Amino acid sequence: MWLSCLVITTAIAAAHSAPEPPQGDPVPHAVDHLGRVQFSSPVAAPSTIVVDQFIEPLPPPKMCKNKAGFSVRKASMKTMTSSMLNPTALRFQEVLVNQGGWEPSTNSFVAPCDGTYYFAFHALSNFGWGATVALMKNKEYQMTAYGDEAGYQAASNSGVLFLNSDDLVWLQIQGNSTIYEHPNKEAYTSFSGYLLESFHTPDEL
Ligand SMILES: *[C@@H]1O[C@H](CO)[C@@H](O)[C@H](O)[C@H]1NC(C)=O
């Protein structure tokens, strides 16, 4: 973001209390990381200066102090099919672990901080049907798992993503797909992810 100008006022009281010997025009020496103008000596600082085209520093990355991650299982029966025109957001019946970030209301992971995250997901195509399942980051697919129509075919994928805080990670069934889920006590669909590393600000390196 560009600011048209930055006005800095210093040493007004000093300028009024005692006459100063002539200094000539003070020359800005450097601009520090917060945009403050540095002078070679405090005496040279004028009461007011204007700096054009000052670049605002980026906000520091949002850090995680604790672990973050989740593991969920068993696809919801209502979200096990998709068509060419209607991809389906996969929902889960059970949360095994939620150490931060999993939102049951939307069935998505909301990154609590900037960093790198690992994700893995598994599904089974229904007998005689194909299944395409994509790992989504916000509205864009990242990896795809596929099982063909030859029977109950396993579909899996995994990967590491860079995320900014509040990025959404979720699973989508695509194309002419139907996945299979056990009706009782087994779980054939799962989705897990966890924080590998929260980014460090330069001061902490
Ligand atoms: C979808 O898959 C089923 C099962 O394999 C198949 O019978 C059907 O023809 C497919 N539909 C389309 C539109 O491809």
PDB file of N, CA and C in Angstrom, residues 62-64 66-70 100-101 109-120 135 143 158-167 169 192-199:
ATOM      1  N   LYS A  62       0.972 -14.238  11.219  1.00  0.00           N
ATOM      2  CA  LYS A  62       0.248 -14.687  12.411  1.00  0.00           C
ATOM      3  C   LYS A  62       0.840 -16.021  12.858  1.00  0.00           C
ATOM      4  N   MET A  63       1.320 -16.079  14.076  1.00  0.00           N
ATOM      5  CA  MET A  63       2.020 -17.265  14.561  1.00  0.00           C
ATOM      6  C   MET A  63       1.085 -18.145  15.384  1.00  0.00           C
ATOM      7  N   CYS A  64       1.358 -19.464  15.358  1.00  0.00           N
ATOM      8  CA  CYS A  64       0.672 -20.404  16.248  1.00  0.00           C
ATOM      9  C   CYS A  64       1.582 -20.705  17.423  1.00  0.00           C
ATOM     10  N   ASN A  66       0.487 -23.015  19.707  1.00  0.00           N
ATOM     11  CA  ASN A  66       0.175 -24.400  20.043  1.00  0.00           C
ATOM     12  C   ASN A  66       0.095 -25.251  18.789  1.00  0.00           C
ATOM     13  N   LYS A  67      -0.126 -26.546  18.988  1.00  0.00           N
ATOM     14  CA  LYS A  67      -0.343 -27.452  17.871  1.00  0.00           C
ATOM     15  C   LYS A  67      -1.664 -27.110  17.190  1.00  0.00           C
ATOM     16  N   ALA A  68      -1.780 -27.547  15.944  1.00  0.00           N
ATOM     17  CA  ALA A  68      -3.053 -27.424  15.251  1.00  0.00           C
ATOM     18  C   ALA A  68      -3.186 -28.641  14.364  1.00  0.00           C
ATOM     19  N   GLY A  69      -4.381 -29.208  14.285  1.00  0.00           N
ATOM     20  CA  GLY A  69      -4.572 -30.359  13.418  1.00  0.00           C
ATOM     21  C   GLY A  69      -5.846 -31.097  13.758  1.00  0.00           C
ATOM     22  N   PHE A  70      -6.173 -32.072  12.916  1.00  0.00           N
ATOM     23  CA  PHE A  70      -7.450 -32.765  13.069  1.00  0.00           C
ATOM     24  C   PHE A  70      -7.366 -34.116  12.368  1.00  0.00           C
ATOM     25  N   GLY A 100      -7.318 -28.065  16.952  1.00  0.00           N
ATOM     26  CA  GLY A 100      -7.409 -26.677  16.517  1.00  0.00           C
ATOM     27  C   GLY A 100      -7.501 -26.591  15.017  1.00  0.00           C
ATOM     28  N   GLY A 101      -8.527 -25.906  14.523  1.00  0.00           N
ATOM     29  CA  GLY A 101      -8.647 -25.622  13.098  1.00  0.00           C
ATOM     30  C   GLY A 101      -9.808 -26.315  12.418  1.00  0.00           C
ATOM     31  N   PHE A 109     -11.098 -27.320   7.302  1.00  0.00           N
ATOM     32  CA  PHE A 109     -10.021 -26.901   8.197  1.00  0.00           C
ATOM     33  C   PHE A 109      -9.737 -25.431   7.922  1.00  0.00           C
ATOM     34  N   VAL A 110      -9.744 -24.639   8.969  1.00  0.00           N
ATOM     35  CA  VAL A 110      -9.457 -23.215   8.843  1.00  0.00           C
ATOM     36  C   VAL A 110      -8.097 -22.969   9.470  1.00  0.00           C
ATOM     37  N   ALA A 111      -7.109 -22.606   8.639  1.00  0.00           N
ATOM     38  CA  ALA A 111      -5.741 -22.463   9.148  1.00  0.00           C
ATOM     39  C   ALA A 111      -5.697 -21.419  10.255  1.00  0.00           C
ATOM     40  N   PRO A 112      -5.212 -21.805  11.449  1.00  0.00           N
ATOM     41  CA  PRO A 112      -5.170 -20.834  12.540  1.00  0.00           C
ATOM     42  C   PRO A 112      -3.987 -19.878  12.451  1.00  0.00           C
ATOM     43  N   CYS A 113      -3.003 -20.183  11.595  1.00  0.00           N
ATOM     44  CA  CYS A 113      -1.830 -19.303  11.473  1.00  0.00           C
ATOM     45  C   CYS A 113      -1.164 -19.565  10.128  1.00  0.00           C
ATOM     46  N   ASP A 114      -0.237 -18.674   9.767  1.00  0.00           N
ATOM     47  CA  ASP A 114       0.551 -18.870   8.551  1.00  0.00           C
ATOM     48  C   ASP A 114       1.539 -20.010   8.786  1.00  0.00           C
ATOM     49  N   GLY A 115       1.746 -20.850   7.785  1.00  0.00           N
ATOM     50  CA  GLY A 115       2.726 -21.911   7.967  1.00  0.00           C
ATOM     51  C   GLY A 115       2.592 -23.002   6.927  1.00  0.00           C
ATOM     52  N   THR A 116       3.308 -24.105   7.157  1.00  0.00           N
ATOM     53  CA  THR A 116       3.202 -25.284   6.306  1.00  0.00           C
ATOM     54  C   THR A 116       2.387 -26.344   7.048  1.00  0.00           C
ATOM     55  N   TYR A 117       1.536 -27.030   6.296  1.00  0.00           N
ATOM     56  CA  TYR A 117       0.616 -28.030   6.857  1.00  0.00           C
ATOM     57  C   TYR A 117       0.656 -29.292   5.992  1.00  0.00           C
ATOM     58  N   TYR A 118       0.529 -30.435   6.656  1.00  0.00           N
ATOM     59  CA  TYR A 118       0.450 -31.717   5.953  1.00  0.00           C
ATOM     60  C   TYR A 118      -0.998 -32.210   5.961  1.00  0.00           C
ATOM     61  N   PHE A 119      -1.452 -32.728   4.822  1.00  0.00           N
ATOM     62  CA  PHE A 119      -2.810 -33.278   4.717  1.00  0.00           C
ATOM     63  C   PHE A 119      -2.765 -34.636   4.040  1.00  0.00           C
ATOM     64  N   ALA A 120      -3.650 -35.529   4.453  1.00  0.00           N
ATOM     65  CA  ALA A 120      -3.807 -36.830   3.796  1.00  0.00           C
ATOM     66  C   ALA A 120      -5.286 -37.171   3.773  1.00  0.00           C
ATOM     67  N   LEU A 135      -8.454 -32.508  -2.913  1.00  0.00           N
ATOM     68  CA  LEU A 135      -8.117 -31.664  -1.759  1.00  0.00           C
ATOM     69  C   LEU A 135      -8.163 -30.214  -2.239  1.00  0.00           C
ATOM     70  N   MET A 143      -4.654 -31.457  -4.921  1.00  0.00           N
ATOM     71  CA  MET A 143      -4.303 -32.825  -5.287  1.00  0.00           C
ATOM     72  C   MET A 143      -5.593 -33.587  -5.514  1.00  0.00           C
ATOM     73  N   SER A 158      -1.881 -37.102  -0.682  1.00  0.00           N
ATOM     74  CA  SER A 158      -1.402 -36.350   0.472  1.00  0.00           C
ATOM     75  C   SER A 158      -0.461 -35.274  -0.022  1.00  0.00           C
ATOM     76  N   GLY A 159      -0.189 -34.302   0.811  1.00  0.00           N
ATOM     77  CA  GLY A 159       0.736 -33.254   0.400  1.00  0.00           C
ATOM     78  C   GLY A 159       0.927 -32.216   1.485  1.00  0.00           C
ATOM     79  N   VAL A 160       1.888 -31.342   1.247  1.00  0.00           N
ATOM     80  CA  VAL A 160       2.189 -30.236   2.160  1.00  0.00           C
ATOM     81  C   VAL A 160       1.769 -28.935   1.475  1.00  0.00           C
ATOM     82  N   LEU A 161       1.015 -28.127   2.179  1.00  0.00           N
ATOM     83  CA  LEU A 161       0.551 -26.844   1.624  1.00  0.00           C
ATOM     84  C   LEU A 161       1.082 -25.683   2.454  1.00  0.00           C
ATOM     85  N   PHE A 162       1.433 -24.617   1.762  1.00  0.00           N
ATOM     86  CA  PHE A 162       1.617 -23.334   2.438  1.00  0.00           C
ATOM     87  C   PHE A 162       0.236 -22.726   2.659  1.00  0.00           C
ATOM     88  N   LEU A 163      -0.064 -22.337   3.865  1.00  0.00           N
ATOM     89  CA  LEU A 163      -1.360 -21.696   4.129  1.00  0.00           C
ATOM     90  C   LEU A 163      -1.150 -20.378   4.854  1.00  0.00           C
ATOM     91  N   ASN A 164      -2.015 -19.428   4.558  1.00  0.00           N
ATOM     92  CA  ASN A 164      -2.128 -18.231   5.378  1.00  0.00           C
ATOM     93  C   ASN A 164      -3.272 -18.443   6.350  1.00  0.00           C
ATOM     94  N   SER A 165      -3.226 -17.745   7.473  1.00  0.00           N
ATOM     95  CA  SER A 165      -4.307 -17.914   8.438  1.00  0.00           C
ATOM     96  C   SER A 165      -5.637 -17.601   7.755  1.00  0.00           C
ATOM     97  N   ASP A 166      -6.645 -18.404   8.110  1.00  0.00           N
ATOM     98  CA  ASP A 166      -8.008 -18.316   7.566  1.00  0.00           C
ATOM     99  C   ASP A 166      -8.175 -18.947   6.192  1.00  0.00           C
ATOM    100  N   ASP A 167      -7.115 -19.504   5.588  1.00  0.00           N
ATOM    101  CA  ASP A 167      -7.325 -20.313   4.387  1.00  0.00           C
ATOM    102  C   ASP A 167      -8.174 -21.530   4.751  1.00  0.00           C
ATOM    103  N   VAL A 169      -9.309 -25.467   3.930  1.00  0.00           N
ATOM    104  CA  VAL A 169      -8.916 -26.714   3.268  1.00  0.00           C
ATOM    105  C   VAL A 169     -10.035 -27.725   3.481  1.00  0.00           C
ATOM    106  N   SER A 192      -7.177 -36.084   7.309  1.00  0.00           N
ATOM    107  CA  SER A 192      -6.354 -35.654   8.443  1.00  0.00           C
ATOM    108  C   SER A 192      -5.409 -34.553   7.999  1.00  0.00           C
ATOM    109  N   GLY A 193      -5.030 -33.704   8.920  1.00  0.00           N
ATOM    110  CA  GLY A 193      -4.061 -32.657   8.599  1.00  0.00           C
ATOM    111  C   GLY A 193      -3.497 -32.073   9.872  1.00  0.00           C
ATOM    112  N   TYR A 194      -2.275 -31.563   9.788  1.00  0.00           N
ATOM    113  CA  TYR A 194      -1.697 -30.907  10.960  1.00  0.00           C
ATOM    114  C   TYR A 194      -0.633 -29.902  10.547  1.00  0.00           C
ATOM    115  N   LEU A 195      -0.407 -28.981  11.458  1.00  0.00           N
ATOM    116  CA  LEU A 195       0.599 -27.934  11.256  1.00  0.00           C
ATOM    117  C   LEU A 195       1.991 -28.533  11.352  1.00  0.00           C
ATOM    118  N   LEU A 196       2.823 -28.292  10.340  1.00  0.00           N
ATOM    119  CA  LEU A 196       4.232 -28.704  10.414  1.00  0.00           C
ATOM    120  C   LEU A 196       5.065 -27.601  11.056  1.00  0.00           C
ATOM    121  N   GLU A 197       4.893 -26.392  10.533  1.00  0.00           N
ATOM    122  CA  GLU A 197       5.722 -25.297  11.045  1.00  0.00           C
ATOM    123  C   GLU A 197       5.001 -23.972  10.866  1.00  0.00           C
ATOM    124  N   SER A 198       4.905 -23.242  11.965  1.00  0.00           N
ATOM    125  CA  SER A 198       4.380 -21.889  11.901  1.00  0.00           C
ATOM    126  C   SER A 198       5.522 -20.979  11.449  1.00  0.00           C
ATOM    127  N   PHE A 199       5.255 -20.067  10.543  1.00  0.00           N
ATOM    128  CA  PHE A 199       6.339 -19.203  10.046  1.00  0.00           C
ATOM    129  C   PHE A 199       6.942 -18.375  11.165  1.00  0.00           C
TER     130      PHE A 199
END
